[in-house]
mmCIF file of C-alpha atoms in Angstrom:
data_model
loop_
_atom_site.group_PDB
_atom_site.id
_atom_site.type_symbol
_atom_site.label_atom_id
_atom_site.label_comp_id
_atom_site.label_asym_id
_atom_site.label_seq_id
_atom_site.Cartn_x
_atom_site.Cartn_y
_atom_site.Cartn_z
ATOM 1 C CA UNK Y 1 62.087 -22.188 61.493
ATOM 2 C CA UNK Y 2 64.887 -24.112 63.965
ATOM 3 C CA UNK Y 3 68.371 -22.836 64.097
ATOM 4 C CA UNK Y 4 71.400 -24.313 65.191
ATOM 5 C CA UNK Y 5 71.988 -24.844 68.518
ATOM 6 C CA UNK Y 6 68.260 -23.648 69.329
ATOM 7 C CA UNK Y 7 66.917 -24.414 72.445
ATOM 8 C CA UNK Y 8 63.777 -22.568 72.996
ATOM 9 C CA UNK Y 9 60.210 -22.691 70.794
ATOM 10 C CA UNK Y 10 60.224 -21.571 67.258
ATOM 11 C CA UNK Y 11 58.572 -17.835 67.045
ATOM 12 C CA UNK Y 12 55.070 -18.163 67.461
ATOM 13 C CA UNK Y 13 52.877 -17.709 64.098
ATOM 14 C CA UNK Y 14 49.646 -17.827 65.321
ATOM 15 C CA UNK Y 15 47.329 -16.751 69.125
ATOM 16 C CA UNK Y 16 47.142 -20.214 69.967
ATOM 17 C CA UNK Y 17 51.025 -20.906 70.044
ATOM 18 C CA UNK Y 18 51.762 -17.862 71.609
ATOM 19 C CA UNK Y 19 49.651 -18.962 74.522
ATOM 20 C CA UNK Y 20 50.954 -22.186 74.805
ATOM 21 C CA UNK Y 21 54.617 -20.449 74.622
ATOM 22 C CA UNK Y 22 52.907 -18.529 77.812
ATOM 23 C CA UNK Y 23 52.077 -21.142 79.192
ATOM 24 C CA UNK Y 24 55.059 -23.522 79.182
ATOM 25 C CA UNK Y 25 56.682 -20.542 80.545
ATOM 26 C CA UNK Y 26 54.252 -20.009 83.213
ATOM 27 C CA UNK Y 27 54.865 -23.568 84.391
ATOM 28 C CA UNK Y 28 58.801 -23.637 84.183
ATOM 29 C CA UNK Y 29 58.593 -20.664 86.814
ATOM 30 C CA UNK Y 30 56.566 -23.146 89.308
ATOM 31 C CA UNK Y 31 58.996 -25.981 88.605
ATOM 32 C CA UNK Y 32 61.870 -23.774 89.064
ATOM 33 C CA UNK Y 33 61.093 -22.127 92.208
ATOM 34 C CA UNK Y 34 59.788 -25.442 93.519
ATOM 35 C CA UNK Y 35 63.077 -27.017 92.615
ATOM 36 C CA UNK Y 36 65.101 -24.126 94.274
ATOM 37 C CA UNK Y 37 63.102 -24.717 97.828
ATOM 38 C CA UNK Y 38 63.179 -28.659 97.596
ATOM 39 C CA UNK Y 39 67.133 -28.266 97.039
ATOM 40 C CA UNK Y 40 67.458 -25.623 99.342
ATOM 41 C CA UNK Y 41 66.201 -27.937 102.320
ATOM 42 C CA UNK Y 42 68.124 -30.410 101.216
ATOM 43 C CA UNK Y 43 71.415 -29.113 101.222
ATOM 44 C CA UNK Y 44 70.065 -27.513 104.652
ATOM 45 C CA UNK Y 45 69.684 -31.010 105.863
ATOM 46 C CA UNK Y 46 73.400 -32.135 105.700
ATOM 47 C CA UNK Y 47 74.829 -28.950 107.129
ATOM 48 C CA UNK Y 48 73.103 -28.851 110.352
ATOM 49 C CA UNK Y 49 72.158 -31.869 113.283
ATOM 50 C CA UNK Y 50 68.849 -31.216 113.922
ATOM 51 C CA UNK Y 51 68.029 -34.886 114.959
ATOM 52 C CA UNK Y 52 64.391 -35.714 116.211
ATOM 53 C CA UNK Y 53 63.662 -39.623 116.199
ATOM 54 C CA UNK Y 54 61.249 -39.229 118.979
ATOM 55 C CA UNK Y 55 58.593 -37.118 116.858
ATOM 56 C CA UNK Y 56 55.812 -39.218 116.038
ATOM 57 C CA UNK Y 57 53.253 -36.358 114.796
ATOM 58 C CA UNK Y 58 53.774 -32.771 113.186
ATOM 59 C CA UNK Y 59 49.895 -31.549 112.119
ATOM 60 C CA UNK Y 60 51.022 -28.076 111.313
ATOM 61 C CA UNK Y 61 53.769 -29.089 108.854
ATOM 62 C CA UNK Y 62 52.086 -31.671 107.485
ATOM 63 C CA UNK Y 63 49.066 -28.660 106.914
ATOM 64 C CA UNK Y 64 51.821 -27.161 104.952
ATOM 65 C CA UNK Y 65 53.230 -30.019 102.799
ATOM 66 C CA UNK Y 66 49.829 -30.332 101.850
ATOM 67 C CA UNK Y 67 48.139 -26.790 101.365
ATOM 68 C CA UNK Y 68 51.168 -25.512 99.856
ATOM 69 C CA UNK Y 69 51.397 -27.845 97.122
ATOM 70 C CA UNK Y 70 47.539 -27.733 96.844
ATOM 71 C CA UNK Y 71 48.032 -23.964 95.865
ATOM 72 C CA UNK Y 72 50.533 -24.801 93.353
ATOM 73 C CA UNK Y 73 48.595 -27.471 91.468
ATOM 74 C CA UNK Y 74 45.685 -24.490 91.107
ATOM 75 C CA UNK Y 75 48.296 -22.485 89.845
ATOM 76 C CA UNK Y 76 48.833 -24.205 87.295
ATOM 77 C CA UNK Y 77 45.373 -25.518 86.399
ATOM 78 C CA UNK Y 78 43.678 -22.504 86.251
ATOM 79 C CA UNK Y 79 45.491 -21.456 83.306
ATOM 80 C CA UNK Y 80 45.973 -25.069 81.619
ATOM 81 C CA UNK Y 81 42.046 -25.206 81.802
ATOM 82 C CA UNK Y 82 41.539 -21.968 80.060
ATOM 83 C CA UNK Y 83 44.520 -23.160 77.212
ATOM 84 C CA UNK Y 84 42.484 -26.784 76.967
ATOM 85 C CA UNK Y 85 39.508 -24.433 76.050
ATOM 86 C CA UNK Y 86 41.750 -21.951 73.000
ATOM 87 C CA UNK Y 87 42.572 -25.955 71.381
ATOM 88 C CA UNK Y 88 38.731 -26.206 70.912
ATOM 89 C CA UNK Y 89 38.057 -26.366 67.322
ATOM 90 C CA UNK Y 90 36.928 -22.934 65.173
ATOM 91 C CA UNK Y 91 32.998 -23.556 64.340
ATOM 92 C CA UNK Y 92 33.199 -21.632 61.667
ATOM 93 C CA UNK Y 93 36.400 -21.585 59.303
ATOM 94 C CA UNK Y 94 36.719 -19.151 56.625
ATOM 95 C CA UNK Y 95 38.547 -21.863 54.363
ATOM 96 C CA UNK Y 96 39.083 -25.667 54.115
ATOM 97 C CA UNK Y 97 41.981 -27.565 53.314
ATOM 98 C CA UNK Y 98 42.342 -31.514 52.566
ATOM 99 C CA UNK Y 99 46.135 -32.824 53.110
ATOM 100 C CA UNK Y 100 46.552 -36.380 52.609
ATOM 101 C CA UNK Y 101 50.056 -38.291 53.228
ATOM 102 C CA UNK Y 102 52.021 -40.644 51.155
ATOM 103 C CA UNK Y 103 54.693 -42.526 50.824
ATOM 104 C CA UNK Y 104 56.467 -40.303 50.973
ATOM 105 C CA UNK Y 105 54.894 -36.679 49.954
ATOM 106 C CA UNK Y 106 51.945 -34.670 50.747
ATOM 107 C CA UNK Y 107 49.286 -33.352 48.659
ATOM 108 C CA UNK Y 108 46.991 -30.923 49.031
ATOM 109 C CA UNK Y 109 43.233 -29.904 47.320
ATOM 110 C CA UNK Y 110 41.800 -26.347 47.874
ATOM 111 C CA UNK Y 111 37.703 -27.307 47.212
ATOM 112 C CA UNK Y 112 36.246 -24.369 48.708
ATOM 113 C CA UNK Y 113 36.842 -22.563 45.094
ATOM 114 C CA UNK Y 114 37.584 -24.670 42.353
ATOM 115 C CA UNK Y 115 39.032 -28.412 42.458
ATOM 116 C CA UNK Y 116 42.113 -27.283 42.942
ATOM 117 C CA UNK Y 117 44.441 -30.277 43.877
ATOM 118 C CA UNK Y 118 48.739 -30.741 43.439
ATOM 119 C CA UNK Y 119 51.300 -32.419 45.295
ATOM 120 C CA UNK Y 120 54.426 -31.828 47.304
ATOM 121 C CA UNK Y 121 57.353 -32.830 46.619
ATOM 122 C CA UNK Y 122 60.557 -32.101 48.710
ATOM 123 C CA UNK Y 123 63.133 -30.279 46.387
ATOM 124 C CA UNK Y 124 66.072 -32.437 45.598
ATOM 125 C CA UNK Y 125 69.770 -31.110 47.225
ATOM 126 C CA UNK Y 126 71.132 -30.376 43.735
ATOM 127 C CA UNK Y 127 68.310 -27.910 42.568
ATOM 128 C CA UNK Y 128 67.989 -25.940 45.317
ATOM 129 C CA UNK Y 129 68.428 -22.080 44.758
ATOM 130 C CA UNK Y 130 70.296 -20.300 46.609
ATOM 131 C CA UNK Y 131 67.819 -18.982 49.099
ATOM 132 C CA UNK Y 132 66.124 -22.752 49.910
ATOM 133 C CA UNK Y 133 66.911 -24.639 52.555
ATOM 134 C CA UNK Y 134 68.167 -27.942 52.110
ATOM 135 C CA UNK Y 135 65.536 -31.000 53.311
ATOM 136 C CA UNK Y 136 62.813 -29.054 54.057
ATOM 137 C CA UNK Y 137 61.918 -26.564 50.764
ATOM 138 C CA UNK Y 138 58.919 -28.356 48.758
ATOM 139 C CA UNK Y 139 57.999 -27.247 44.748
ATOM 140 C CA UNK Y 140 54.168 -26.875 46.106
ATOM 141 C CA UNK Y 141 54.119 -24.765 49.400
ATOM 142 C CA UNK Y 142 50.409 -24.782 51.348
ATOM 143 C CA UNK Y 143 49.039 -21.768 50.411
ATOM 144 C CA UNK Y 144 47.198 -19.869 52.971
ATOM 145 C CA UNK Y 145 45.515 -16.321 53.971
ATOM 146 C CA UNK Y 146 46.838 -14.833 57.196
ATOM 147 C CA UNK Y 147 44.779 -13.584 60.003
ATOM 148 C CA UNK Y 148 41.892 -16.058 58.660
ATOM 149 C CA UNK Y 149 40.804 -19.701 59.990
ATOM 150 C CA UNK Y 150 42.078 -22.662 58.449
ATOM 151 C CA UNK Y 151 40.392 -25.869 59.052
ATOM 152 C CA UNK Y 152 42.917 -28.833 57.345
ATOM 153 C CA UNK Y 153 41.379 -31.767 56.988
ATOM 154 C CA UNK Y 154 44.425 -34.606 57.505
ATOM 155 C CA UNK Y 155 44.060 -38.338 56.337
ATOM 156 C CA UNK Y 156 46.355 -40.729 54.242
ATOM 157 C CA UNK Y 157 46.691 -43.504 52.018
ATOM 158 C CA UNK Y 158 48.895 -45.735 52.490
ATOM 159 C CA UNK Y 159 50.215 -45.631 56.101
ATOM 160 C CA UNK Y 160 49.987 -43.093 58.876
ATOM 161 C CA UNK Y 161 52.070 -40.329 59.003
ATOM 162 C CA UNK Y 162 51.691 -36.959 61.292
ATOM 163 C CA UNK Y 163 51.054 -33.108 60.067
ATOM 164 C CA UNK Y 164 53.019 -31.098 61.825
ATOM 165 C CA UNK Y 165 53.891 -27.468 61.982
ATOM 166 C CA UNK Y 166 55.414 -26.744 65.466
ATOM 167 C CA UNK Y 167 55.453 -22.289 64.569
ATOM 168 C CA UNK Y 168 51.638 -23.055 64.061
ATOM 169 C CA UNK Y 169 51.421 -25.179 67.302
ATOM 170 C CA UNK Y 170 49.598 -27.924 64.830
ATOM 171 C CA UNK Y 171 49.767 -31.551 64.620
ATOM 172 C CA UNK Y 172 47.530 -34.003 63.250
ATOM 173 C CA UNK Y 173 47.862 -37.697 62.377
ATOM 174 C CA UNK Y 174 47.386 -39.186 59.557
ATOM 175 C CA UNK Y 175 45.884 -42.410 59.513
ATOM 176 C CA UNK Y 176 44.334 -44.757 56.926
ATOM 177 C CA UNK Y 177 40.589 -44.350 56.307
ATOM 178 C CA UNK Y 178 40.182 -41.964 59.264
ATOM 179 C CA UNK Y 179 39.615 -38.359 58.741
ATOM 180 C CA UNK Y 180 41.239 -36.135 61.250
ATOM 181 C CA UNK Y 181 41.131 -32.065 61.620
ATOM 182 C CA UNK Y 182 41.991 -29.176 63.205
ATOM 183 C CA UNK Y 183 42.188 -25.372 62.805
ATOM 184 C CA UNK Y 184 44.338 -22.652 63.077
ATOM 185 C CA UNK Y 185 44.709 -18.936 62.304
ATOM 186 C CA UNK Y 186 48.227 -17.144 60.972
ATOM 187 C CA UNK Y 187 48.701 -13.768 62.297
ATOM 188 C CA UNK Y 188 51.661 -13.246 60.128
ATOM 189 C CA UNK Y 189 53.027 -13.160 56.365
ATOM 190 C CA UNK Y 190 55.958 -15.868 56.048
ATOM 191 C CA UNK Y 191 56.827 -19.510 55.550
ATOM 192 C CA UNK Y 192 56.208 -22.083 58.192
ATOM 193 C CA UNK Y 193 58.144 -25.603 57.925
ATOM 194 C CA UNK Y 194 56.958 -29.005 59.589
ATOM 195 C CA UNK Y 195 57.533 -32.404 58.445
ATOM 196 C CA UNK Y 196 56.203 -35.991 59.155
ATOM 197 C CA UNK Y 197 55.752 -36.523 62.793
ATOM 198 C CA UNK Y 198 55.469 -40.407 62.746
ATOM 199 C CA UNK Y 199 57.958 -42.704 61.369
ATOM 200 C CA UNK Y 200 56.425 -43.713 58.511
ATOM 201 C CA UNK Y 201 59.282 -45.833 56.455
ATOM 202 C CA UNK Y 202 62.256 -45.438 54.680
ATOM 203 C CA UNK Y 203 61.639 -42.000 53.175
ATOM 204 C CA UNK Y 204 59.605 -40.668 56.404
ATOM 205 C CA UNK Y 205 62.502 -37.544 56.641
ATOM 206 C CA UNK Y 206 61.863 -36.398 53.638
ATOM 207 C CA UNK Y 207 58.298 -35.315 53.179
ATOM 208 C CA UNK Y 208 59.013 -31.773 54.701
ATOM 209 C CA UNK Y 209 55.248 -29.304 54.653
ATOM 210 C CA UNK Y 210 55.630 -25.701 53.642
ATOM 211 C CA UNK Y 211 52.554 -23.617 54.593
ATOM 212 C CA UNK Y 212 53.243 -19.913 53.150
ATOM 213 C CA UNK Y 213 50.951 -17.360 54.934
ATOM 214 C CA UNK Y 214 50.074 -14.437 52.166
ATOM 215 C CA UNK Y 215 47.634 -11.279 52.184
ATOM 216 C CA UNK Y 216 43.673 -11.998 51.466
ATOM 217 C CA UNK Y 217 44.321 -10.124 48.068
ATOM 218 C CA UNK Y 218 47.449 -12.316 47.096
ATOM 219 C CA UNK Y 219 45.444 -15.182 48.344
ATOM 220 C CA UNK Y 220 42.639 -14.501 45.684
ATOM 221 C CA UNK Y 221 45.022 -13.727 42.828
ATOM 222 C CA UNK Y 222 46.689 -17.541 43.564
ATOM 223 C CA UNK Y 223 43.077 -18.986 43.084
ATOM 224 C CA UNK Y 224 42.821 -17.356 40.025
ATOM 225 C CA UNK Y 225 46.189 -17.619 38.390
ATOM 226 C CA UNK Y 226 46.084 -21.103 39.401
ATOM 227 C CA UNK Y 227 46.801 -23.742 36.922
#
């Protein structure tokens, strides 16, 4: 989860998020080099007196400032295309969960096993325990097994919401009458927090998302003991 004064990404909890962070670092490196070069050229122009008002053509410089940006764009485009294909949906997920957005809470349905369905409300500040976080803790977490491909179907019963968990690199709009889906894999145990990312009304800020990643055996025990 994000903490005070954090400027960078959250720690990744999925292979896809790791790829996204690496691509961000790759693109920022290129942007830093280009900005440094352009800034250096601008500063040198202020400090010298080289003036050529009668230059009518310069094929060499035109080739240079065309070829170098083209190579830089290719340098960025290739890993971007690779990541674009990684973002494509996985065809054979092991678990499907349906998430419905409401004003202002989420409901989850595990239809693969039994008719397991529950609502997930934010815990009020006065009911929080000492180890819980204000405004982002819920009474019923979405439980998923780690190292397992999970497909989540997202929709809404009233207005447009958005199911978003940054650490898992997932974000899908919950639109009434439409069904969006996305696939993710959690590669470590833990709690991963998200929030509705579409302004949906007065309590938009108070419908958090908590995904709990546990081992497969613990997940099966949770399914068997679900009441």
